[in-house]
PDB file of C-alpha atoms and ligand atoms in Angstrom:
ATOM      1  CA  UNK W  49     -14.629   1.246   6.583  1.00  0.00           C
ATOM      2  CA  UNK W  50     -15.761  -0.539   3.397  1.00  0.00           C
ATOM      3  CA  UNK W  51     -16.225   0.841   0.121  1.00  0.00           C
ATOM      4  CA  UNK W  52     -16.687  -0.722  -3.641  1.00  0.00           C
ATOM      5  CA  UNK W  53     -15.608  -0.033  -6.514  1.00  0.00           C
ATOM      6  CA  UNK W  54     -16.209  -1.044 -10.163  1.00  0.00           C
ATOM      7  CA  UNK W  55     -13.290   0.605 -12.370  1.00  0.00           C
ATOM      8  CA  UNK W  56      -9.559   0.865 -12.100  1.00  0.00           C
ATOM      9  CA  UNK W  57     -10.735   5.027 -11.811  1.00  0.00           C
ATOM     10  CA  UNK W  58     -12.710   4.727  -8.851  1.00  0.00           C
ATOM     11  CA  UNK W  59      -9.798   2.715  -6.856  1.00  0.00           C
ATOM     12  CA  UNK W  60      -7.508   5.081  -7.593  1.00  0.00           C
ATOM     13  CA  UNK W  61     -10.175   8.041  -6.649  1.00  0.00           C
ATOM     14  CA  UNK W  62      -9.854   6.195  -2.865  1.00  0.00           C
ATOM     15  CA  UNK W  63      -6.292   5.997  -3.017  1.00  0.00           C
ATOM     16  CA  UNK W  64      -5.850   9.872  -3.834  1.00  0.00           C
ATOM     17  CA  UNK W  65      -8.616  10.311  -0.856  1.00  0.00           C
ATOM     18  CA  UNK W  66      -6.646   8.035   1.569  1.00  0.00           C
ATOM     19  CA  UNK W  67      -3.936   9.774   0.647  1.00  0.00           C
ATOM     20  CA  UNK W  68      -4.933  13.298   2.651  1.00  0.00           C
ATOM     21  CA  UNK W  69      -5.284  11.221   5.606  1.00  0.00           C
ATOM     22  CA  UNK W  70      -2.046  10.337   5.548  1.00  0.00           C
ATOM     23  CA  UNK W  71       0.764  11.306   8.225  1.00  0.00           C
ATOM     24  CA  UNK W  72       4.596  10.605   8.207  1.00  0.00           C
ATOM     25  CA  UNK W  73       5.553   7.274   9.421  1.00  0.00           C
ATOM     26  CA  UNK W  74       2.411   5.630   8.383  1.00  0.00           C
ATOM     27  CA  UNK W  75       2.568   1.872   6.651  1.00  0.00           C
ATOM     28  CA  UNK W  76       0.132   0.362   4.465  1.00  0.00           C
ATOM     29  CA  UNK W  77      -0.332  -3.540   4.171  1.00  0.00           C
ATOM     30  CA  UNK W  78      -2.152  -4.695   1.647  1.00  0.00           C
ATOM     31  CA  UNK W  79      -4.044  -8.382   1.487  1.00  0.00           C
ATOM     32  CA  UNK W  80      -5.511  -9.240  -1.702  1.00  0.00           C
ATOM     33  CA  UNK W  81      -4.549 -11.821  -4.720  1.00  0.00           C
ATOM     34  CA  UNK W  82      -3.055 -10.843  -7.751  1.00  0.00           C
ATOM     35  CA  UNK W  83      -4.889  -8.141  -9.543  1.00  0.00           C
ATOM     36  CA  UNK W  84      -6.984  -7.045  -6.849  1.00  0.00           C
ATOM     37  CA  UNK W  85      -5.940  -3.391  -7.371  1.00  0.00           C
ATOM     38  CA  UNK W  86      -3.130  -3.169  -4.677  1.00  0.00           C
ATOM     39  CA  UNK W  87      -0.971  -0.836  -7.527  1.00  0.00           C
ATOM     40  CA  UNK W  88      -3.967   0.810  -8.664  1.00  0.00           C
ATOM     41  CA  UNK W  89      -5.136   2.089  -5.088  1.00  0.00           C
ATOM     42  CA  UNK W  90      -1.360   2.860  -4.832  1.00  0.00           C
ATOM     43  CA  UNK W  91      -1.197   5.015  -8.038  1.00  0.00           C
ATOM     44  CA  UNK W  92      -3.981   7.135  -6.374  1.00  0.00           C
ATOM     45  CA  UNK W  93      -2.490   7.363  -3.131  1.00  0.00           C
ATOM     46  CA  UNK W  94       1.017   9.038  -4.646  1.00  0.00           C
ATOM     47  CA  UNK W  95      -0.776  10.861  -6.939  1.00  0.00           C
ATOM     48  CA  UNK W  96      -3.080  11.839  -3.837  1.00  0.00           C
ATOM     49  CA  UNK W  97       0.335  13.232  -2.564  1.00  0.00           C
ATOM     50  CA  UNK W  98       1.517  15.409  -5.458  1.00  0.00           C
ATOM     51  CA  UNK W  99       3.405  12.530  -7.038  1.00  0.00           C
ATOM     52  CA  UNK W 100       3.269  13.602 -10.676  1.00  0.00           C
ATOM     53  CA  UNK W 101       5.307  10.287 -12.088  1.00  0.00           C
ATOM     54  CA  UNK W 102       4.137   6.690 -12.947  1.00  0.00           C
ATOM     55  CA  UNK W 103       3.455   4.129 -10.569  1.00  0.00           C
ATOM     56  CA  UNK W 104       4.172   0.351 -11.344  1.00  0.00           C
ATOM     57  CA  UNK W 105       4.684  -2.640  -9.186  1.00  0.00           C
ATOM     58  CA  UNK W 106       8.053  -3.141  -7.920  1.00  0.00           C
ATOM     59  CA  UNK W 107       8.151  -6.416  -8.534  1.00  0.00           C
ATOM     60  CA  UNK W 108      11.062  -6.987  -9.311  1.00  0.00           C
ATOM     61  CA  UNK W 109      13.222  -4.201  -7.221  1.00  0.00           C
ATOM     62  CA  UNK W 110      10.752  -4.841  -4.034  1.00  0.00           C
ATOM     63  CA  UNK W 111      10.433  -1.404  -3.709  1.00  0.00           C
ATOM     64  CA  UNK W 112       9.899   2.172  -5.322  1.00  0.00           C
ATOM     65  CA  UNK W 113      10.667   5.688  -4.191  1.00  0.00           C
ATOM     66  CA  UNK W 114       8.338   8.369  -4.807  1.00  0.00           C
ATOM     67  CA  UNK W 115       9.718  11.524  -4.212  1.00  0.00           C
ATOM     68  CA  UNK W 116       8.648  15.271  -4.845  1.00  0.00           C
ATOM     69  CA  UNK W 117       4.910  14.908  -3.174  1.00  0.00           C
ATOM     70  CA  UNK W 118       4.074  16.390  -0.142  1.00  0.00           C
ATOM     71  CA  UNK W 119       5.501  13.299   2.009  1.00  0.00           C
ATOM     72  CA  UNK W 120       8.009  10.603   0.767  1.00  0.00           C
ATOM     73  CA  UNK W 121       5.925   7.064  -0.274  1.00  0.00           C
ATOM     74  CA  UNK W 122       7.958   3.803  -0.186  1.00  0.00           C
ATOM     75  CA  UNK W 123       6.157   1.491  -2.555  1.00  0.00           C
ATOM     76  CA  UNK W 124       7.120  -2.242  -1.666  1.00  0.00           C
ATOM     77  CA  UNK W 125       5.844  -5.189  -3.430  1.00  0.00           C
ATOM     78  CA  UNK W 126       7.069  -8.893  -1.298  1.00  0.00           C
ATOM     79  CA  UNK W 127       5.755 -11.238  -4.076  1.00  0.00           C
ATOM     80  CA  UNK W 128       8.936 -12.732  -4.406  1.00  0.00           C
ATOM     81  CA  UNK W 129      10.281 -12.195  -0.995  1.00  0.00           C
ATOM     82  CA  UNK W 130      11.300 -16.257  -0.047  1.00  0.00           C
ATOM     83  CA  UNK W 131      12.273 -15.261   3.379  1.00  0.00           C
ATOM     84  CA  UNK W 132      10.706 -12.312   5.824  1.00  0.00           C
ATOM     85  CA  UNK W 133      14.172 -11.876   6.823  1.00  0.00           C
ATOM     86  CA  UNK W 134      15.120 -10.564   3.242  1.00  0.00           C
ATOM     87  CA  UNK W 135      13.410  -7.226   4.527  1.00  0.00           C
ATOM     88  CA  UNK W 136      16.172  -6.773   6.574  1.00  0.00           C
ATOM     89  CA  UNK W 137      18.777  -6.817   3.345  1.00  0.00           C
ATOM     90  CA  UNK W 138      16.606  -3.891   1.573  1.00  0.00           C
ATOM     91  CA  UNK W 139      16.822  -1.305   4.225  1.00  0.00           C
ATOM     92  CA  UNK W 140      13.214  -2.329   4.993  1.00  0.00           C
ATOM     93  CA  UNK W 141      14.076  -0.351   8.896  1.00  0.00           C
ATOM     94  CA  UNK W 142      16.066   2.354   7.154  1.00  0.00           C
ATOM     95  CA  UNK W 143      12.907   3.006   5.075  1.00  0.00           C
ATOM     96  CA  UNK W 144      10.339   3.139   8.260  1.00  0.00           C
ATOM     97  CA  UNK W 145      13.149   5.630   9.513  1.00  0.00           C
ATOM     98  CA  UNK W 146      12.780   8.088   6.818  1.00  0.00           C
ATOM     99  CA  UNK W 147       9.488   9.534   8.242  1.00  0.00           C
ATOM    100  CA  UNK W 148       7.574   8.885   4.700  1.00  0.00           C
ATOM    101  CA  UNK W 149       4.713   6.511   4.196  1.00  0.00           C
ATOM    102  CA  UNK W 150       5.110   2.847   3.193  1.00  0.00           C
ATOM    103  CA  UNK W 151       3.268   0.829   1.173  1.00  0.00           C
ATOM    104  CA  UNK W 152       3.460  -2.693   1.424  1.00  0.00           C
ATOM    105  CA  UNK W 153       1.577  -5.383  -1.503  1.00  0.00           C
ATOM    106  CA  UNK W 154       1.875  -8.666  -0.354  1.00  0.00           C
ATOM    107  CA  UNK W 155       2.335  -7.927   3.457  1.00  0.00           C
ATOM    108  CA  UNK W 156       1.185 -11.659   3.907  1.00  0.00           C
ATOM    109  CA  UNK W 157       4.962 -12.275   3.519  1.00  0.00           C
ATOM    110  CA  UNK W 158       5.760 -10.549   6.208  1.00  0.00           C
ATOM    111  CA  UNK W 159       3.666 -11.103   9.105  1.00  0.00           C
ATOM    112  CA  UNK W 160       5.880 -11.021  12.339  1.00  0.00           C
ATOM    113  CA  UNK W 161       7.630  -7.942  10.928  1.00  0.00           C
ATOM    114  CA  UNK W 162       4.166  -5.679  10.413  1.00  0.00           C
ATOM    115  CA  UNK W 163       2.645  -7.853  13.676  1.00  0.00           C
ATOM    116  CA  UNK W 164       4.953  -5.232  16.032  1.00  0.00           C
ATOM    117  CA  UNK W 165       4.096  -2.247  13.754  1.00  0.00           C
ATOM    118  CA  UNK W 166       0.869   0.188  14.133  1.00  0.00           C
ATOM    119  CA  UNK W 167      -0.789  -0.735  10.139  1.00  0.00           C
ATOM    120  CA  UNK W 168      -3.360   0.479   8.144  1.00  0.00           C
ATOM    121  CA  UNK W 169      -4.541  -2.469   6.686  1.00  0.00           C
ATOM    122  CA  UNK W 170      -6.041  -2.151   2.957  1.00  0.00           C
ATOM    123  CA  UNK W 171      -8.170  -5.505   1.831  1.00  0.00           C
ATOM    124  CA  UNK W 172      -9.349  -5.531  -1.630  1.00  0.00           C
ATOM    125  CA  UNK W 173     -11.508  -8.800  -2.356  1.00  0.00           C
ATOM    126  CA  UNK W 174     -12.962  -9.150  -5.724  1.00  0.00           C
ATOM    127  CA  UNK W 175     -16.122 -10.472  -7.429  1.00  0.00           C
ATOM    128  CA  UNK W 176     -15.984 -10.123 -11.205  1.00  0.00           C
ATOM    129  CA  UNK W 177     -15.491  -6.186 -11.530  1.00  0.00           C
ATOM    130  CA  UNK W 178     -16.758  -5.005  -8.193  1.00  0.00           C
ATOM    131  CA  UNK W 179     -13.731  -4.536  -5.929  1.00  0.00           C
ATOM    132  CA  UNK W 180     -14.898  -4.556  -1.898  1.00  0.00           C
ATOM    133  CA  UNK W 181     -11.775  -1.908  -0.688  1.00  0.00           C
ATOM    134  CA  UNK W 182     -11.873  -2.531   3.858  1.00  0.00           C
ATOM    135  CA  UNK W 183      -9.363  -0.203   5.162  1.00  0.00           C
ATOM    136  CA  UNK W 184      -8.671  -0.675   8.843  1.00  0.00           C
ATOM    137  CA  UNK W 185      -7.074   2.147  10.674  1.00  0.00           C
ATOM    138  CA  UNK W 186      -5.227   1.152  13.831  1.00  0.00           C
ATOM    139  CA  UNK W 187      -7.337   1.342  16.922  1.00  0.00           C
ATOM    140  CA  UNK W 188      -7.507   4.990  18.189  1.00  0.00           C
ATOM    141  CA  UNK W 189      -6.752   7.002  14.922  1.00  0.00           C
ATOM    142  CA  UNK W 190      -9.416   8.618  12.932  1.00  0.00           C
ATOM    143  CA  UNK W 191      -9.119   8.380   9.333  1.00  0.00           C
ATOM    144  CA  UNK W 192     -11.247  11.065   7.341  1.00  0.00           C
ATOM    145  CA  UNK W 193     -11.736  10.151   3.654  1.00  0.00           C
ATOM    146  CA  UNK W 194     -14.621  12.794   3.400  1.00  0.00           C
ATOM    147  CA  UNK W 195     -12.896  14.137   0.291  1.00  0.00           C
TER     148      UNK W 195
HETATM  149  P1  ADP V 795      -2.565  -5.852  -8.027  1.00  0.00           P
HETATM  150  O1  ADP V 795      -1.522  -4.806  -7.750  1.00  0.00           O
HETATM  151  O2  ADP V 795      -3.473  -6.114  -6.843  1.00  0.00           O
HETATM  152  O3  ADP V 795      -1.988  -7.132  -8.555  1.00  0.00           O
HETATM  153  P2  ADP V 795      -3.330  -4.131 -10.225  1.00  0.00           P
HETATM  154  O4  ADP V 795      -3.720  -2.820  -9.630  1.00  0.00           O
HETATM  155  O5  ADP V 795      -1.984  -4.220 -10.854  1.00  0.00           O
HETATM  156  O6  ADP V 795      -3.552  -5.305  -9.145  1.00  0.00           O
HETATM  157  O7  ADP V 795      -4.363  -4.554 -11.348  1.00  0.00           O
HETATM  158  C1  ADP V 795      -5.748  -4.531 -11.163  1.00  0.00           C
HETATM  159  C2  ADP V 795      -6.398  -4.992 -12.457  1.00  0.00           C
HETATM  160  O8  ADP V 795      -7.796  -5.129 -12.291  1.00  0.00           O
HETATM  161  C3  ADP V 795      -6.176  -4.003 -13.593  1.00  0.00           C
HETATM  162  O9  ADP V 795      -6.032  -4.709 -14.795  1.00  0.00           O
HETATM  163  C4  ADP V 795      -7.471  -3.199 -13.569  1.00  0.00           C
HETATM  164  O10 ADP V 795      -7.788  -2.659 -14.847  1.00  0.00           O
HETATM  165  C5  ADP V 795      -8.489  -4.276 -13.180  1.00  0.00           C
HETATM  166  N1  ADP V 795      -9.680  -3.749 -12.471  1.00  0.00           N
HETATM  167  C6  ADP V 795     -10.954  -3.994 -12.815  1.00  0.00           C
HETATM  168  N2  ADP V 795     -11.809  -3.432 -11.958  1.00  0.00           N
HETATM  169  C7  ADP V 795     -11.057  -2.804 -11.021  1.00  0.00           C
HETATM  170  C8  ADP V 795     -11.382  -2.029  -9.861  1.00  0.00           C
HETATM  171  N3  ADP V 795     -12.641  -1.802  -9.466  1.00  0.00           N
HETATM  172  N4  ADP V 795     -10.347  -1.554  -9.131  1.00  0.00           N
HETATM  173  C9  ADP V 795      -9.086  -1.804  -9.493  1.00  0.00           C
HETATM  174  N5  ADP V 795      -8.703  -2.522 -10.569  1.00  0.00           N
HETATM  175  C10 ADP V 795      -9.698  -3.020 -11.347  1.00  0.00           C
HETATM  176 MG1   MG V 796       0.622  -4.924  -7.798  1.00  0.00          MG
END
């Protein structure tokens, strides 16, 4: 499924849609270059789910807990992962465990990891301000973003 957007409001107005299609144990990979939108898409997806609070890149952490919505959202960001095995040292199995969804920016650090996994892969390209949003579902399971 494609869609395009032209504002930072309109990503996150697909994210809060993805976000009802959403089911426990789901992961999210982004691909897309630096300001693509990968945090704004995920600001609309927790606020999708009832997450009230702000949403910024975890950078710096790697990842973000958002709690209080109707499921649990792990918010990872592997920019400045060096090694794929460094997933391992932040719980990155403990995390898939806790039956929330995760969100991964920059899952082009960690391709053997997701390669085993069942993804919904989010691919924002850009020209200018017109962001082309392809969201591939794993084969076999519907996603309905009829809002
Ligand atoms: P990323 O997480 O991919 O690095 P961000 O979501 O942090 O990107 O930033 C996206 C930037 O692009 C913001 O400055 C936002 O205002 C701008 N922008 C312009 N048009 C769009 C759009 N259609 N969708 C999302 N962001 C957009
Ligand atoms: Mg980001």
């Amino acid at each position: 499924m494609t869609y395009k957007t032209t504002t930072p409001e309109q990503t996150e107005q697909l994210g809060s849609a993805l976000a009802k299609a959403l089911h426990a144990g789901d992961i999210l990979a982004y691909t897309g270059d630096l300001g693509a939108g990968k945090t704004a898409m995920t600001r609309g997806i927790a606020h999708g789910i009832g997450y009230t609070e702000s949403v910024t890149s975890p950078t710096f952490t790697l990842v973000h807990e958002y709690l209080g919505g109707s499921l649990p959202l792990f918010h990872f960001d592997l920019y400045r992962l060096d090694h794929e095995d460094q997933l391992f040292d932040i719980g990155f199995d403990d995390y898939l465990a806790r039956k929330g969804v995760c969100i991964i920016e920059w899952s082009e650090k960690a391709p053997q990891t997701l390669s085993t996994e069942q993804v919904i892969w989010i691919d924002i390209a850009v020209t200018d301000v017109q962001r082309t949003i392809t969201i591939t579902p794993p084969p076999e399971r519907d996603l309905d973003l009829s809002q």
